[in-house]
Each structure stands twice: as structure tokens, then as C-alpha cells.
PDB file of C-alpha atoms and ligand atoms in Angstrom:
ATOM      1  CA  UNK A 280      11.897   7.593 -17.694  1.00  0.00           C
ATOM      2  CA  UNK A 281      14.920   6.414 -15.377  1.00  0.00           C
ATOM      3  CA  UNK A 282      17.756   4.131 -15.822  1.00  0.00           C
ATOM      4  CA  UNK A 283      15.707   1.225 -15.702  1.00  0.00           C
ATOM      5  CA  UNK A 284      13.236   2.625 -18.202  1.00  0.00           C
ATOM      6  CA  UNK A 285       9.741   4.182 -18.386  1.00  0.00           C
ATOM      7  CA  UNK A 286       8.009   3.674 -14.705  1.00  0.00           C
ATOM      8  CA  UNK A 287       4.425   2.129 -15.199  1.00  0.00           C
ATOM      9  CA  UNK A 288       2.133   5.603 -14.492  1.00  0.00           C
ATOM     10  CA  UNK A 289      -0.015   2.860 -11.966  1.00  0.00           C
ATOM     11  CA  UNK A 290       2.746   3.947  -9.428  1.00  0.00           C
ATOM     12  CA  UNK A 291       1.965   7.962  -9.674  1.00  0.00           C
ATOM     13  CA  UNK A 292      -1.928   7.282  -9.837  1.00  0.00           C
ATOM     14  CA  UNK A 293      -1.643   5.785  -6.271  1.00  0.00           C
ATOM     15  CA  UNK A 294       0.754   7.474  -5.055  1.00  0.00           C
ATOM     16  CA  UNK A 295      -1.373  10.779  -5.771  1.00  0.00           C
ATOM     17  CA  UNK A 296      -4.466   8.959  -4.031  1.00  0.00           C
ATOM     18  CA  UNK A 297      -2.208   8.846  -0.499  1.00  0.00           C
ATOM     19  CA  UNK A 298      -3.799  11.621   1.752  1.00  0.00           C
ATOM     20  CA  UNK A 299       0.331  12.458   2.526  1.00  0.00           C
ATOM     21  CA  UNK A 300       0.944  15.318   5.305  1.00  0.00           C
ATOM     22  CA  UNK A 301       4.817  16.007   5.629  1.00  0.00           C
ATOM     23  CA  UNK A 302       5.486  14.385   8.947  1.00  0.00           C
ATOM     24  CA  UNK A 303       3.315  11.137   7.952  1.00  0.00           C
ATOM     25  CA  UNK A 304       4.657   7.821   8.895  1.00  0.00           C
ATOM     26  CA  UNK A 305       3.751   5.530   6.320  1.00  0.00           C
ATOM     27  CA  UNK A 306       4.570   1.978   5.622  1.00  0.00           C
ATOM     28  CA  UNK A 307       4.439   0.443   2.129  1.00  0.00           C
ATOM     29  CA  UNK A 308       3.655  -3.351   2.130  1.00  0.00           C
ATOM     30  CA  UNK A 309       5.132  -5.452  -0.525  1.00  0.00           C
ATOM     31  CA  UNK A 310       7.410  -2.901  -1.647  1.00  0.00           C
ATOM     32  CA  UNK A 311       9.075  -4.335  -4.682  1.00  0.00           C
ATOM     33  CA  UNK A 312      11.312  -2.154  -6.887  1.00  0.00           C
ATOM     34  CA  UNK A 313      10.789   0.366  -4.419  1.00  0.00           C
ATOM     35  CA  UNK A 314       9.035   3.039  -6.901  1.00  0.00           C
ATOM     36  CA  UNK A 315       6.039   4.044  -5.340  1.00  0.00           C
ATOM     37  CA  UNK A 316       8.397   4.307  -2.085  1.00  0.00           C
ATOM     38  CA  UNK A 317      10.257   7.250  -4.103  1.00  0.00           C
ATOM     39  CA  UNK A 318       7.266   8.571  -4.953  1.00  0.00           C
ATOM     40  CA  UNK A 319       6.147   8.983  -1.229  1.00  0.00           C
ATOM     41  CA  UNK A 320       9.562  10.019   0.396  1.00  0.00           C
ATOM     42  CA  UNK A 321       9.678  13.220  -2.018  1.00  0.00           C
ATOM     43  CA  UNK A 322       6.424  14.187  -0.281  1.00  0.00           C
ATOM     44  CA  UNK A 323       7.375  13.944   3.195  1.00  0.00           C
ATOM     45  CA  UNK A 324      10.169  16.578   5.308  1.00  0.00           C
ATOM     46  CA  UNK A 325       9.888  15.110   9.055  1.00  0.00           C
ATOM     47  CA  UNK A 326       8.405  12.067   7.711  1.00  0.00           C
ATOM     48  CA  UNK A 327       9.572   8.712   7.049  1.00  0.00           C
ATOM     49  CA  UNK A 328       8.367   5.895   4.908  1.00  0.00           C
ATOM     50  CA  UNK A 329       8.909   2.550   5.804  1.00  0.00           C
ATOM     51  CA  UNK A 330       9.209  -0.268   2.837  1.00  0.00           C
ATOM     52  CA  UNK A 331       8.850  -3.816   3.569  1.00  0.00           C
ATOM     53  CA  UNK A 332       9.177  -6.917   1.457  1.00  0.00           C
ATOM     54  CA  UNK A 333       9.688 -10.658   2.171  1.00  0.00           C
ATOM     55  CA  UNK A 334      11.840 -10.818  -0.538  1.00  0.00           C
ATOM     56  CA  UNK A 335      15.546  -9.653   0.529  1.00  0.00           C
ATOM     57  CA  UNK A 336      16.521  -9.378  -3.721  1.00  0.00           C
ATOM     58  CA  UNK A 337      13.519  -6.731  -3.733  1.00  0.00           C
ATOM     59  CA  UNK A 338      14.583  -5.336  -0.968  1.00  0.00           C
ATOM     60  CA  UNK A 339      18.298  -4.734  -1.952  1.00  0.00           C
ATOM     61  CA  UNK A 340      16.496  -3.222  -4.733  1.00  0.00           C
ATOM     62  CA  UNK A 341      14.491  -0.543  -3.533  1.00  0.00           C
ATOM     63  CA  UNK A 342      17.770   0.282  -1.759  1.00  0.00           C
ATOM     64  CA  UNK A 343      19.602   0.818  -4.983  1.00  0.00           C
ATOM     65  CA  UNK A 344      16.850   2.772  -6.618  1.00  0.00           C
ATOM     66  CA  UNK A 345      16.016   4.829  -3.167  1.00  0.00           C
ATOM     67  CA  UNK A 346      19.986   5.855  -2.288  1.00  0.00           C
ATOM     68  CA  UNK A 347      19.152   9.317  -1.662  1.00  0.00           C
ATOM     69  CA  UNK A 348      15.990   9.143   0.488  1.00  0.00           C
ATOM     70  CA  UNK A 349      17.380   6.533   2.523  1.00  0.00           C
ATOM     71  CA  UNK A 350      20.802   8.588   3.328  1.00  0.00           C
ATOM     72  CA  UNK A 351      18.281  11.747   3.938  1.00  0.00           C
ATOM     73  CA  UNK A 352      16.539   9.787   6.948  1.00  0.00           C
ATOM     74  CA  UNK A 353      12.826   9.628   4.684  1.00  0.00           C
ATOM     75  CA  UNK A 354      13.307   5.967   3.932  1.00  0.00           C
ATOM     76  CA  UNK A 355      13.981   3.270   5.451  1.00  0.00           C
ATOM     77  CA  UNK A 356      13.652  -1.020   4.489  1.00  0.00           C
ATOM     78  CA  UNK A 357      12.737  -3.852   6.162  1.00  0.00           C
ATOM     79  CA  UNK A 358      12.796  -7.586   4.753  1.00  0.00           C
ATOM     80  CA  UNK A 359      10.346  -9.255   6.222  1.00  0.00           C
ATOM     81  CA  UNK A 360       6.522 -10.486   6.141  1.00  0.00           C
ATOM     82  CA  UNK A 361       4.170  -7.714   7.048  1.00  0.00           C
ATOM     83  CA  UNK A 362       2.750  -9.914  10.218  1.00  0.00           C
ATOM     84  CA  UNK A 363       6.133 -10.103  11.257  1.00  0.00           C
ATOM     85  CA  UNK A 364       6.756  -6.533  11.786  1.00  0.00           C
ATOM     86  CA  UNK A 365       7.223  -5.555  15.733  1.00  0.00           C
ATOM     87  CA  UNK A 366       6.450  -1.930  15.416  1.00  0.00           C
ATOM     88  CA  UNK A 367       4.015  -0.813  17.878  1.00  0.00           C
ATOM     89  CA  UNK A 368       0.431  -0.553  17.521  1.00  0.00           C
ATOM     90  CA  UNK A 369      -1.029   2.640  15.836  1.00  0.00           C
ATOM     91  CA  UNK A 370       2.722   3.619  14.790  1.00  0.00           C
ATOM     92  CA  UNK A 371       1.761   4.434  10.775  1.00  0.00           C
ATOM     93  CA  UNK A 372      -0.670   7.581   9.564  1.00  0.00           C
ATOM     94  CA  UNK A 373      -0.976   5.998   6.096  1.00  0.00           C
ATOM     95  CA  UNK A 374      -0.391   1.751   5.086  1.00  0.00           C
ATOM     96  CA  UNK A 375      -0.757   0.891   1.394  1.00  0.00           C
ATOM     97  CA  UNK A 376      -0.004  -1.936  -1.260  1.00  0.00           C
ATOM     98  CA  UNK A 377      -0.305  -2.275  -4.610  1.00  0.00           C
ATOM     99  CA  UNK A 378      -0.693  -5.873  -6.336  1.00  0.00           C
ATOM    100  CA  UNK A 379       0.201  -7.585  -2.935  1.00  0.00           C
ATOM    101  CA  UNK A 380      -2.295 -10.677  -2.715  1.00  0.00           C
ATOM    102  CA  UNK A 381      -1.692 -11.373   0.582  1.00  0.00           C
ATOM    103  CA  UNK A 382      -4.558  -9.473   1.776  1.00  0.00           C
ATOM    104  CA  UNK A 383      -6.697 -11.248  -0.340  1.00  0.00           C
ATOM    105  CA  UNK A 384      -5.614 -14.485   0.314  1.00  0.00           C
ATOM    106  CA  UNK A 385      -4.511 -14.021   4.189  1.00  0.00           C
ATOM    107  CA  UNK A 386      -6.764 -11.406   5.424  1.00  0.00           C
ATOM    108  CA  UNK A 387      -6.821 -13.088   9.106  1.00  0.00           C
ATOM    109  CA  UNK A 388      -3.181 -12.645   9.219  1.00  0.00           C
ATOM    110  CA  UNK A 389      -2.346  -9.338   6.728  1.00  0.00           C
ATOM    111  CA  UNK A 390      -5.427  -7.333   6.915  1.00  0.00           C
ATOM    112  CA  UNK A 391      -5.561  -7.627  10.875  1.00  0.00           C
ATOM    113  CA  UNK A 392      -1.717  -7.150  10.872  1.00  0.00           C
ATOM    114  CA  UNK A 393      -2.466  -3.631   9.130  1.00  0.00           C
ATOM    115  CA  UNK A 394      -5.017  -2.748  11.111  1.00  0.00           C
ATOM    116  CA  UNK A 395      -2.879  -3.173  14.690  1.00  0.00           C
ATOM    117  CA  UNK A 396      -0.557  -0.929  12.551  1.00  0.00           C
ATOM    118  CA  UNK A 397      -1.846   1.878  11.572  1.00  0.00           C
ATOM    119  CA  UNK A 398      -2.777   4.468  13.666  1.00  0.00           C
ATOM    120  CA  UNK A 399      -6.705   5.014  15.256  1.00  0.00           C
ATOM    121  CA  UNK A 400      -7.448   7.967  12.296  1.00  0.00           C
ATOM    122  CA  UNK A 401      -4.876   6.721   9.689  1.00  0.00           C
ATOM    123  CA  UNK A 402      -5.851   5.519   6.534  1.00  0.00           C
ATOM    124  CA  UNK A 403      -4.934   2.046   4.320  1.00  0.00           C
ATOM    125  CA  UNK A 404      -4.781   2.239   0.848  1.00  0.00           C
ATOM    126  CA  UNK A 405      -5.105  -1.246  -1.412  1.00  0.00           C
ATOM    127  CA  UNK A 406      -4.717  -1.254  -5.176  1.00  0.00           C
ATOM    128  CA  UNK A 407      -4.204  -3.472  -8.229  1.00  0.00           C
ATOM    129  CA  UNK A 408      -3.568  -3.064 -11.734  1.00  0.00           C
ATOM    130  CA  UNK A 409      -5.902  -6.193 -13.347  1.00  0.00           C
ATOM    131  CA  UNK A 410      -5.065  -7.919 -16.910  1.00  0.00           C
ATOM    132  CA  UNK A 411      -7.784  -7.951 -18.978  1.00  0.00           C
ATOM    133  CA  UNK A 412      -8.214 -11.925 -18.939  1.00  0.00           C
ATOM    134  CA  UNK A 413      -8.515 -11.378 -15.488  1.00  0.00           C
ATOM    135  CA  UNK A 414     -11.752 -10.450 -14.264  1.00  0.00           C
ATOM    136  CA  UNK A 415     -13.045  -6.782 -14.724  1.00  0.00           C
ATOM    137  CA  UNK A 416     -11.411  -4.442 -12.328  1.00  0.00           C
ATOM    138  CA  UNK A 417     -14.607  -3.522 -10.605  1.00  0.00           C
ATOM    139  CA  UNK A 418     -14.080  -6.808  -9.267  1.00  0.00           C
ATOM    140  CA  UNK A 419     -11.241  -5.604  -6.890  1.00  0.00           C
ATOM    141  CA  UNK A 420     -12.705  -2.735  -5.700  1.00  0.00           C
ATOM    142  CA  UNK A 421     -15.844  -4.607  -4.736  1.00  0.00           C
ATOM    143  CA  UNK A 422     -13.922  -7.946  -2.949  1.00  0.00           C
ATOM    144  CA  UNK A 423     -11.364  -5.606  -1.231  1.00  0.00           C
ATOM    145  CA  UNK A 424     -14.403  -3.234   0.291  1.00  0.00           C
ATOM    146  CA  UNK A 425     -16.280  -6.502   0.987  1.00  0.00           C
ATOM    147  CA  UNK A 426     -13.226  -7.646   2.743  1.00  0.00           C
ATOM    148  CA  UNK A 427     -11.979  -4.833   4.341  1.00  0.00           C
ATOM    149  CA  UNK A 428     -15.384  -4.525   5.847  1.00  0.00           C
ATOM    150  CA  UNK A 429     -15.340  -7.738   7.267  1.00  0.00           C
ATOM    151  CA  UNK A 430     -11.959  -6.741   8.872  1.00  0.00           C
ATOM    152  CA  UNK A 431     -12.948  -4.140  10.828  1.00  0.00           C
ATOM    153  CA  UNK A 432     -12.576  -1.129   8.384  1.00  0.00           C
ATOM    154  CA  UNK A 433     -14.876   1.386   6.863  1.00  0.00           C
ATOM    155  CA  UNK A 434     -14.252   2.332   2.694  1.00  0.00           C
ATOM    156  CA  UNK A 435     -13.879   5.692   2.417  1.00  0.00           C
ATOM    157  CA  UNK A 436     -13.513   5.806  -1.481  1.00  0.00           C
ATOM    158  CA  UNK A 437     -12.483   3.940  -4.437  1.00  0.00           C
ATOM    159  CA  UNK A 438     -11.469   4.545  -7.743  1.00  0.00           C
ATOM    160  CA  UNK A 439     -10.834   3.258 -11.193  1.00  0.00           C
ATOM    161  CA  UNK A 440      -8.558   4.051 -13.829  1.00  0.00           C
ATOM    162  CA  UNK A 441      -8.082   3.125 -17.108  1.00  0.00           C
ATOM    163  CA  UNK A 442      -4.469   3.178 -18.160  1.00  0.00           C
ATOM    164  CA  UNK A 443      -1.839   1.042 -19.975  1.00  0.00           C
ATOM    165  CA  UNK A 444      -0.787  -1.746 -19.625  1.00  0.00           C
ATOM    166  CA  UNK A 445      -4.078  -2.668 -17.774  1.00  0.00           C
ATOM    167  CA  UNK A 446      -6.862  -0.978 -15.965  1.00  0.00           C
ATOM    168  CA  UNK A 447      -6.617  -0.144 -12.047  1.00  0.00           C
ATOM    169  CA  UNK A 448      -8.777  -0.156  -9.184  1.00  0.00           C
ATOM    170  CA  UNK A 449      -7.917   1.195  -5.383  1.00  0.00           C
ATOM    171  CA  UNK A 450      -9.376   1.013  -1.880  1.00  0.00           C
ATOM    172  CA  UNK A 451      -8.848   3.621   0.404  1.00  0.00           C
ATOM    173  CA  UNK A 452     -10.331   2.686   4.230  1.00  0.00           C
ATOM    174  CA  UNK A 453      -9.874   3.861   7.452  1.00  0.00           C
ATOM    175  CA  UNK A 454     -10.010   1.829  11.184  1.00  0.00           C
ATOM    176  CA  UNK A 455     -14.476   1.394  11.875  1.00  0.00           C
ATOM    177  CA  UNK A 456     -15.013   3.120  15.131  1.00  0.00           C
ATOM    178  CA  UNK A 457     -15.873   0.587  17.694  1.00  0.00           C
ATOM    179  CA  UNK A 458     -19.538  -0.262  18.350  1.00  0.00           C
ATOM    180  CA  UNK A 459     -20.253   1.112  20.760  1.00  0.00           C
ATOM    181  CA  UNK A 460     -18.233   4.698  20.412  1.00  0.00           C
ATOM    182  CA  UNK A 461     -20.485   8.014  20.071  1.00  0.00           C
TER     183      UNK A 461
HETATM  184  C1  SAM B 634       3.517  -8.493  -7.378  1.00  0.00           C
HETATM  185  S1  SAM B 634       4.785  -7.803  -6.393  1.00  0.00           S
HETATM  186  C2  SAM B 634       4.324  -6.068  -6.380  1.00  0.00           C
HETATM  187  C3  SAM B 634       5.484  -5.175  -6.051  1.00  0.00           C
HETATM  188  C4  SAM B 634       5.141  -3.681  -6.063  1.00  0.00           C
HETATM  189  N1  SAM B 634       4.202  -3.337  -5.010  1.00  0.00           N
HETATM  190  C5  SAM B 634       4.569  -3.284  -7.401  1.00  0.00           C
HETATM  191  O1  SAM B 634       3.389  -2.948  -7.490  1.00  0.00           O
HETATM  192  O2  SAM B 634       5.325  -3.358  -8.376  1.00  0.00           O
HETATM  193  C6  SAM B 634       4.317  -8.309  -4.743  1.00  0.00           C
HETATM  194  C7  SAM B 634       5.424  -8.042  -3.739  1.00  0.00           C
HETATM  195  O3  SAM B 634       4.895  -8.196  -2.425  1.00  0.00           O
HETATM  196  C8  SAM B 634       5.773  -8.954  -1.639  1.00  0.00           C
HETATM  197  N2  SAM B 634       4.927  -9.577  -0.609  1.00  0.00           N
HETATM  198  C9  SAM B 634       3.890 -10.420  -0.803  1.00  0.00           C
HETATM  199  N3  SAM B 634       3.288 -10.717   0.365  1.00  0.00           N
HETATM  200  C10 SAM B 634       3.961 -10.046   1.329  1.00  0.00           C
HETATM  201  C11 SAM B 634       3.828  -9.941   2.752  1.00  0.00           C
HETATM  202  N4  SAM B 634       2.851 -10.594   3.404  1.00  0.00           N
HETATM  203  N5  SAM B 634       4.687  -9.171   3.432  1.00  0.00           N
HETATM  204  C12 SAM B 634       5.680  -8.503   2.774  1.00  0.00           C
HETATM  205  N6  SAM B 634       5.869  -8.571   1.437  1.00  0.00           N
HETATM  206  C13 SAM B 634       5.011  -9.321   0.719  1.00  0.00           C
HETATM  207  C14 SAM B 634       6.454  -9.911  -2.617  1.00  0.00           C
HETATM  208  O4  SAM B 634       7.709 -10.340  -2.151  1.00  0.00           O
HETATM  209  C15 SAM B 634       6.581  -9.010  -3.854  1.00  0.00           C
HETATM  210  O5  SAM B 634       7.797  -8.282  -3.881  1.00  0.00           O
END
């Protein structure tokens, strides 16, 4: 529980799926509220995780909620779209979303944008917590690893859980090696 109630436990699940070392860079797309950034930024000591949203509300946000990180150098915000971002190539360990369509809808532009991001052995996580009148949550795992293929990425693992309000599926992939590397 915190001051703005219970936090949905879909935030801890992925957040525990995040192969986290302590001086990771790691960039959460479609930040929101900012929770799962909390989550990360307690696991990190020369770290830093980066949250961006395009929406500058949810942004001001995860500002309130993260104070403390932020001040302590393990946080930091950017309003923006992820394809707008102008960090270098390769400059995150770990990239992950949870319930951000975009890659879904905009894979040309949001997958390829993560890729150029994150770093040759670093790893992208994708999850989503799917009503029930939705489809079944296998559904995710298979599209995203179907996509994410596609995109130049190999699935390392995936996972399903099934937890209140709504069951949840994640991706986690790394960068394919290119063709013709040993
Ligand atoms: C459904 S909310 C999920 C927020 C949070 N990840 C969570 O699970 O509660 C999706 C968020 O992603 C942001 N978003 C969507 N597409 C984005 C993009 N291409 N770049 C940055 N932010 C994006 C939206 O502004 C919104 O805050």
C-alpha cells in the first residue's frame, strides 16, 4: 500500500523478471505513474533508470511518486516519444514496457527504436496485463515473440501469470546476432 493505494502486484512480477545488475542502465518506455520505475531504482547503486513518457501529466507524475530516487541520481524522466529519444546507440543494458501498444501497433518505428537502444548483449522486456474479454493472454506472448522476431530479436523466455485484476504475459528478448557472426 502507498498514499495512492494498493500498487497492482503486475508491477513487482515484472519488475522481478528484469535481469538487474547494480550499475545497469535501463530505460522504461511508457512509464506512467512511474511505479515499476521505483521498483527498478531500489535495485540499482551506480545505475540509473531512465523513464520516458509522451505524456508530460504522467511524467510530472512519476516525478512526484519517484522524489527520492531522482534527488539520489538513480532516476531520471524524459517526456517524449520513445523514437524521439537522442541517446546513443547501445546506451541501455535492460529496455522494458508494460501495456505500451506502441510496439504492437508501430513496430517499424518503436521496436527498431529499442533495438538501436539497447546495448549489443542487453535485454528488452515487453509485458501486458490482458482483460479477460480480451483475448487469452497466450495471445501476447505469442504476437510479441512473432513480432519481436521479425524485428531482429531472439525470445529468450516468456511467462504467464495469473493474478488479479487480470492475467499477465511477458517477453523477454535479446538483439539476434547478425547472420553471418560465428
Ligand atoms: C496504458 S499506459 C501504461 C503505463 C504504465 N506502463 C503501466 O503499466 O501502468 C501507456 C503509457 O505509455 C505511454 N506511451 C505510449 N506510447 C508511447 C511511446 N511511443 N513513447 C513514450 N510513451 C508512450 C502513454 O503516454 C501512457 O502513459
Amino acid at each position: 500500500m502507498n498514499k495512492a493505494g494498493p500498487i497492482s502486484p503486475r508491477f513487482a512480477w515484472m519488475a522481478a523478471l528484469l535481469p538487474l545488475e547494480p550499475d545497469h542502465r535501463v530505460l522504461e518506455v511508457g512509464c506512467g505513474h512511474g511505479i515499476a520505475l521505483g521498483l527498478v531504482a531500489e535495485r540499482l547503486t551506480s545505475g540509473m533508470v531512465t523513464g520516458v513518457d509522451r505524456s508530460a501529466k504522467m511524467i510530472a507524475a512519476a516525478a512526484r511518486r519517484n522524489a527520492a530516487h531522482i534527488e539520489a541520481g538513480r532516476l531520471r524522466l524524459r517526456t517524449a516519444s520513445l523514437h524521439e529519444l537522442a541517446d546513443d546507440p547501445g546506451s541501455f543494458d535492460v529496455v522494458f514496457a508494460m501495456n505500451v501498444a506502441a510496439f504492437r501497433t508501430r513496430p517499424e518505428r518503436d521496436l527498431v527504436a529499442a533495438r538501436d537502444l539497447l546495448a549489443p548483449n542487453g535485454t528488452l522486456c515487453l509485458s501486458a496485463q490482458q482483460p479477460p474479454w480480451g483475448k487469452h493472454e497466450r495471445t501476447f506472448t505469442d504476437d510479441t515473440t512473432a513480432l519481436l522476431k521479425k524485428y531482429g530479436f531472439i525470445v529468450i523466455n516468456w511467462y504467464h501469470e495469473d493474478m488479479a485484476p487480470h492475467p499477465t504475459g511477458a517477453v523477454i528478448a535479446r538483439i539476434a546476432p547478425a547472420p553471418d557472426s560465428p
